[in-house]
């Protein structure tokens, strides 16, 4: 069945460092891909999405490109801030449900 | 704009007690509605989804049930809670007619943290 694999955390960075969180997927058909962010004690917020191959989703300085040839959707940000500390979930959707990765915790230190 | 509400925010219940969690959506009509559960340190798992009033599909067999008595109201229930029911319960909605389009985005509520003792 469909599945999503994320790099294990926690990822600890200093402020203004470059961020990459790896995400790969297995799916039949043509899924859409999403990144959600969960701040401490809160629900999930949509961060960005891409609906077809080679699409780039972007929001708040974060970017991810839908790579069909490598089945990947890595999340990147050029300069992280302390306020980016959260858990990031990669997910795919090929029908009615979202299939999530296990999440990657990011901790940004001042 | 659309808003999704969940309550209560936090709940501590003894084993064997009943459960009722409520989710409501404002600012849209005929949304598709979903219940997900996030167990400690793990990803999210879809429990139920609904494409209309009275229409509930279950993803995993368990002692939980869901109901949709009104267009924008989704309720998660249990007659007798188990320890394994502890977790973070998230309600989500999406626009559209069937919910099955890959492009449809799901938007999540603030969640209910349930601890069963």
CSV table of C-alpha atoms in Angstrom, one decimal:
chain,number,residue,atom,x,y,z
A,1,UNK,CA,0.0,0.0,0.0
A,2,UNK,CA,0.9,3.7,-0.1
A,3,UNK,CA,3.4,4.9,2.5
A,4,UNK,CA,5.5,7.8,3.5
A,5,UNK,CA,9.0,7.7,5.0
A,6,UNK,CA,10.6,10.7,6.8
A,7,UNK,CA,14.0,11.2,8.3
A,8,UNK,CA,14.0,10.5,12.0
A,9,UNK,CA,14.5,13.4,14.3
A,10,UNK,CA,15.1,15.3,16.3
A,11,UNK,CA,16.9,17.7,14.0
A,12,UNK,CA,18.7,20.4,16.0
A,13,UNK,CA,19.9,23.6,14.2
A,14,UNK,CA,21.2,27.0,15.1
A,15,UNK,CA,19.2,30.0,14.0
A,16,UNK,CA,19.8,31.0,10.3
A,17,UNK,CA,21.1,27.5,9.4
A,18,UNK,CA,19.9,25.7,6.3
A,19,UNK,CA,17.2,23.1,6.8
A,20,UNK,CA,16.5,19.9,4.9
A,21,UNK,CA,14.0,17.3,6.0
A,22,UNK,CA,13.9,14.3,3.7
A,23,UNK,CA,10.6,12.6,2.7
A,24,UNK,CA,10.1,9.8,0.3
A,25,UNK,CA,6.9,8.0,-0.7
A,26,UNK,CA,5.5,4.9,-2.3
A,27,UNK,CA,2.2,5.2,-4.1
A,28,UNK,CA,0.2,3.9,-7.0
A,29,UNK,CA,-1.4,6.4,-9.2
A,30,UNK,CA,-0.8,10.1,-9.0
A,31,UNK,CA,-0.9,11.4,-5.4
A,32,UNK,CA,-0.7,14.9,-4.2
A,33,UNK,CA,2.0,15.6,-1.6
A,34,UNK,CA,1.8,17.8,1.5
A,35,UNK,CA,3.8,19.2,4.3
A,36,UNK,CA,2.0,19.9,7.6
A,37,UNK,CA,3.5,21.5,10.7
A,38,UNK,CA,2.5,20.9,14.3
A,39,UNK,CA,3.5,23.5,16.9
A,40,UNK,CA,3.6,22.4,20.5
A,41,UNK,CA,0.2,21.6,21.9
A,42,UNK,CA,-1.6,22.5,18.7
A,43,UNK,CA,-3.3,20.8,15.7
A,44,UNK,CA,-1.8,20.5,12.2
A,45,UNK,CA,-1.4,23.4,9.9
A,46,UNK,CA,-1.0,23.0,6.2
A,47,UNK,CA,2.5,24.3,5.3
A,48,UNK,CA,2.6,23.7,1.5
A,49,UNK,CA,1.5,21.2,-1.1
A,50,UNK,CA,2.2,20.0,-4.7
A,51,UNK,CA,-0.3,18.2,-6.8
A,52,UNK,CA,1.8,16.9,-9.7
A,53,UNK,CA,5.3,16.0,-10.7
A,54,UNK,CA,7.8,18.9,-10.8
A,55,UNK,CA,5.4,21.2,-8.9
A,56,UNK,CA,7.1,23.3,-6.2
A,57,UNK,CA,5.1,24.2,-3.1
A,58,UNK,CA,6.3,27.2,-1.1
A,59,UNK,CA,5.2,29.1,2.0
A,60,UNK,CA,6.8,31.1,4.7
A,61,UNK,CA,10.3,30.5,3.2
A,62,UNK,CA,9.8,26.8,3.1
A,63,UNK,CA,9.9,24.9,-0.2
A,64,UNK,CA,9.5,21.4,-1.5
A,65,UNK,CA,9.5,20.0,-5.0
A,66,UNK,CA,7.5,17.0,-6.2
A,67,UNK,CA,10.1,14.6,-7.7
A,68,UNK,CA,8.5,11.7,-9.3
A,69,UNK,CA,11.7,10.2,-10.6
A,70,UNK,CA,13.1,9.9,-7.0
A,71,UNK,CA,9.7,9.6,-5.3
A,72,UNK,CA,10.7,12.4,-3.0
A,73,UNK,CA,9.3,15.6,-1.5
A,74,UNK,CA,12.1,17.1,0.6
A,75,UNK,CA,11.4,20.1,2.7
A,76,UNK,CA,13.9,23.0,2.7
A,77,UNK,CA,14.4,26.4,4.2
A,78,UNK,CA,17.3,28.6,3.7
A,79,UNK,CA,17.5,30.3,7.1
A,80,UNK,CA,15.5,28.8,10.0
A,81,UNK,CA,14.3,30.8,13.0
A,82,UNK,CA,13.6,29.8,16.6
A,83,UNK,CA,9.9,30.1,15.8
A,84,UNK,CA,10.2,27.3,13.2
A,85,UNK,CA,10.7,24.8,16.1
A,86,UNK,CA,7.9,22.3,15.6
A,87,UNK,CA,7.1,18.8,14.3
A,88,UNK,CA,6.9,18.5,10.5
A,89,UNK,CA,4.8,15.8,8.8
A,90,UNK,CA,5.0,14.8,5.2
A,91,UNK,CA,1.9,13.2,3.7
A,92,UNK,CA,0.4,11.9,0.5
A,93,UNK,CA,-3.1,11.8,-0.7
A,94,UNK,CA,-4.2,9.6,-3.6
A,95,UNK,CA,-7.9,9.2,-2.6
A,96,UNK,CA,-9.9,10.2,0.4
A,97,UNK,CA,-7.3,9.9,3.1
A,98,UNK,CA,-4.0,11.4,4.0
A,99,UNK,CA,-1.1,9.0,4.6
A,100,UNK,CA,1.4,10.5,7.0
A,101,UNK,CA,5.0,10.0,7.8
A,102,UNK,CA,6.0,9.6,11.4
A,103,UNK,CA,7.0,13.2,11.7
A,104,UNK,CA,10.3,15.0,12.2
A,105,UNK,CA,10.9,17.2,15.2
A,106,UNK,CA,12.9,20.4,14.5
A,107,UNK,CA,14.5,22.3,17.3
A,108,UNK,CA,16.1,25.7,16.4
A,109,UNK,CA,18.5,27.2,19.0
A,110,UNK,CA,19.2,30.9,19.2
B,1,UNK,CA,-13.5,32.1,6.0
B,2,UNK,CA,-13.8,28.6,7.3
B,3,UNK,CA,-13.2,27.6,10.9
B,4,UNK,CA,-13.1,24.2,12.6
B,5,UNK,CA,-13.7,23.8,16.3
B,6,UNK,CA,-13.1,20.9,18.6
B,7,UNK,CA,-13.9,20.3,22.2
B,8,UNK,CA,-13.0,19.6,24.8
B,9,UNK,CA,-9.3,20.6,24.4
B,10,UNK,CA,-8.2,18.1,27.0
B,11,UNK,CA,-9.9,15.2,28.7
B,12,UNK,CA,-8.9,12.7,31.4
B,13,UNK,CA,-11.2,9.7,31.6
B,14,UNK,CA,-11.1,6.4,33.6
B,15,UNK,CA,-11.0,3.1,31.8
B,16,UNK,CA,-14.4,1.9,31.0
B,17,UNK,CA,-16.1,5.3,30.9
B,18,UNK,CA,-17.9,6.6,27.8
B,19,UNK,CA,-16.5,9.2,25.4
B,20,UNK,CA,-17.9,12.0,23.3
B,21,UNK,CA,-15.7,14.4,21.3
B,22,UNK,CA,-17.3,17.0,19.1
B,23,UNK,CA,-16.1,18.8,16.0
B,24,UNK,CA,-17.9,21.6,14.1
B,25,UNK,CA,-17.1,23.5,11.0
B,26,UNK,CA,-18.2,27.0,10.2
B,27,UNK,CA,-18.2,28.9,6.9
B,28,UNK,CA,-18.8,26.1,4.5
B,29,UNK,CA,-21.6,23.7,3.4
B,30,UNK,CA,-21.5,19.9,2.9
B,31,UNK,CA,-17.9,19.5,3.9
B,32,UNK,CA,-16.1,16.1,4.0
B,33,UNK,CA,-15.2,15.4,7.6
B,34,UNK,CA,-12.5,13.2,9.1
B,35,UNK,CA,-11.3,11.9,12.5
B,36,UNK,CA,-7.6,11.1,12.9
B,37,UNK,CA,-5.7,9.8,15.9
B,38,UNK,CA,-2.1,10.6,16.8
B,39,UNK,CA,-0.7,8.2,19.3
B,40,UNK,CA,2.3,9.4,21.4
B,41,UNK,CA,5.4,9.8,19.3
B,42,UNK,CA,3.7,8.5,16.1
B,43,UNK,CA,2.1,9.8,12.9
B,44,UNK,CA,-1.6,10.2,12.3
B,45,UNK,CA,-4.0,7.4,11.4
B,46,UNK,CA,-7.4,8.0,9.8
B,47,UNK,CA,-10.2,6.6,12.0
B,48,UNK,CA,-13.4,7.7,10.2
B,49,UNK,CA,-14.6,9.9,7.4
B,50,UNK,CA,-17.9,11.2,6.2
B,51,UNK,CA,-19.1,12.7,2.9
B,52,UNK,CA,-22.6,13.6,4.2
B,53,UNK,CA,-25.1,13.5,7.0
B,54,UNK,CA,-25.4,10.0,8.3
B,55,UNK,CA,-22.7,8.6,6.0
B,56,UNK,CA,-19.8,7.2,8.0
B,57,UNK,CA,-16.9,5.1,6.8
B,58,UNK,CA,-14.6,3.3,9.2
B,59,UNK,CA,-11.0,2.8,8.5
B,60,UNK,CA,-10.0,0.6,11.5
B,61,UNK,CA,-12.0,-1.8,13.7
B,62,UNK,CA,-12.0,-0.7,17.3
B,63,UNK,CA,-14.3,0.3,20.1
B,64,UNK,CA,-14.8,3.8,18.7
B,65,UNK,CA,-17.7,5.0,16.6
B,66,UNK,CA,-18.5,8.2,14.7
B,67,UNK,CA,-21.7,10.0,13.9
B,68,UNK,CA,-22.7,13.0,11.8
B,69,UNK,CA,-26.1,14.3,13.0
B,70,UNK,CA,-25.8,17.6,11.2
B,71,UNK,CA,-24.1,18.8,8.0
B,72,UNK,CA,-21.2,20.5,9.9
B,73,UNK,CA,-21.0,18.4,13.0
B,74,UNK,CA,-18.9,15.3,13.5
B,75,UNK,CA,-18.9,13.3,16.8
B,76,UNK,CA,-16.5,10.6,18.0
B,77,UNK,CA,-17.8,8.3,20.6
B,78,UNK,CA,-17.0,5.2,22.7
B,79,UNK,CA,-19.2,3.3,25.1
B,80,UNK,CA,-16.2,2.0,27.1
B,81,UNK,CA,-12.7,3.5,26.9
B,82,UNK,CA,-9.6,1.4,26.8
B,83,UNK,CA,-6.1,2.5,27.9
B,84,UNK,CA,-5.0,2.2,24.3
B,85,UNK,CA,-7.5,4.9,23.3
B,86,UNK,CA,-5.2,7.6,24.8
B,87,UNK,CA,-3.9,10.0,22.2
B,88,UNK,CA,-4.5,13.2,20.3
B,89,UNK,CA,-7.7,13.3,18.3
B,90,UNK,CA,-7.8,15.6,15.3
B,91,UNK,CA,-10.8,16.5,13.3
B,92,UNK,CA,-10.4,17.7,9.7
B,93,UNK,CA,-12.5,18.9,6.9
B,94,UNK,CA,-12.2,19.3,3.1
B,95,UNK,CA,-14.3,20.9,0.5
B,96,UNK,CA,-15.6,19.0,-2.6
B,97,UNK,CA,-18.2,16.5,-3.5
B,98,UNK,CA,-16.5,13.2,-2.6
B,99,UNK,CA,-13.3,13.8,-0.7
B,100,UNK,CA,-11.6,11.3,-3.0
B,101,UNK,CA,-9.7,13.8,-5.2
B,102,UNK,CA,-6.0,13.7,-4.5
B,103,UNK,CA,-5.9,17.5,-4.9
B,104,UNK,CA,-8.4,18.2,-2.1
B,105,UNK,CA,-6.7,19.7,0.9
B,106,UNK,CA,-7.7,18.7,4.4
B,107,UNK,CA,-7.7,21.3,7.1
B,108,UNK,CA,-7.3,20.3,10.7
B,109,UNK,CA,-8.8,21.5,14.0
B,110,UNK,CA,-6.9,22.2,17.2
B,111,UNK,CA,-7.3,18.7,18.5
B,112,UNK,CA,-8.4,17.0,21.7
B,113,UNK,CA,-5.9,15.4,24.0
B,114,UNK,CA,-7.4,12.3,25.6
B,115,UNK,CA,-5.7,10.5,28.5
B,116,UNK,CA,-7.3,7.3,29.7
B,117,UNK,CA,-6.2,6.2,33.2
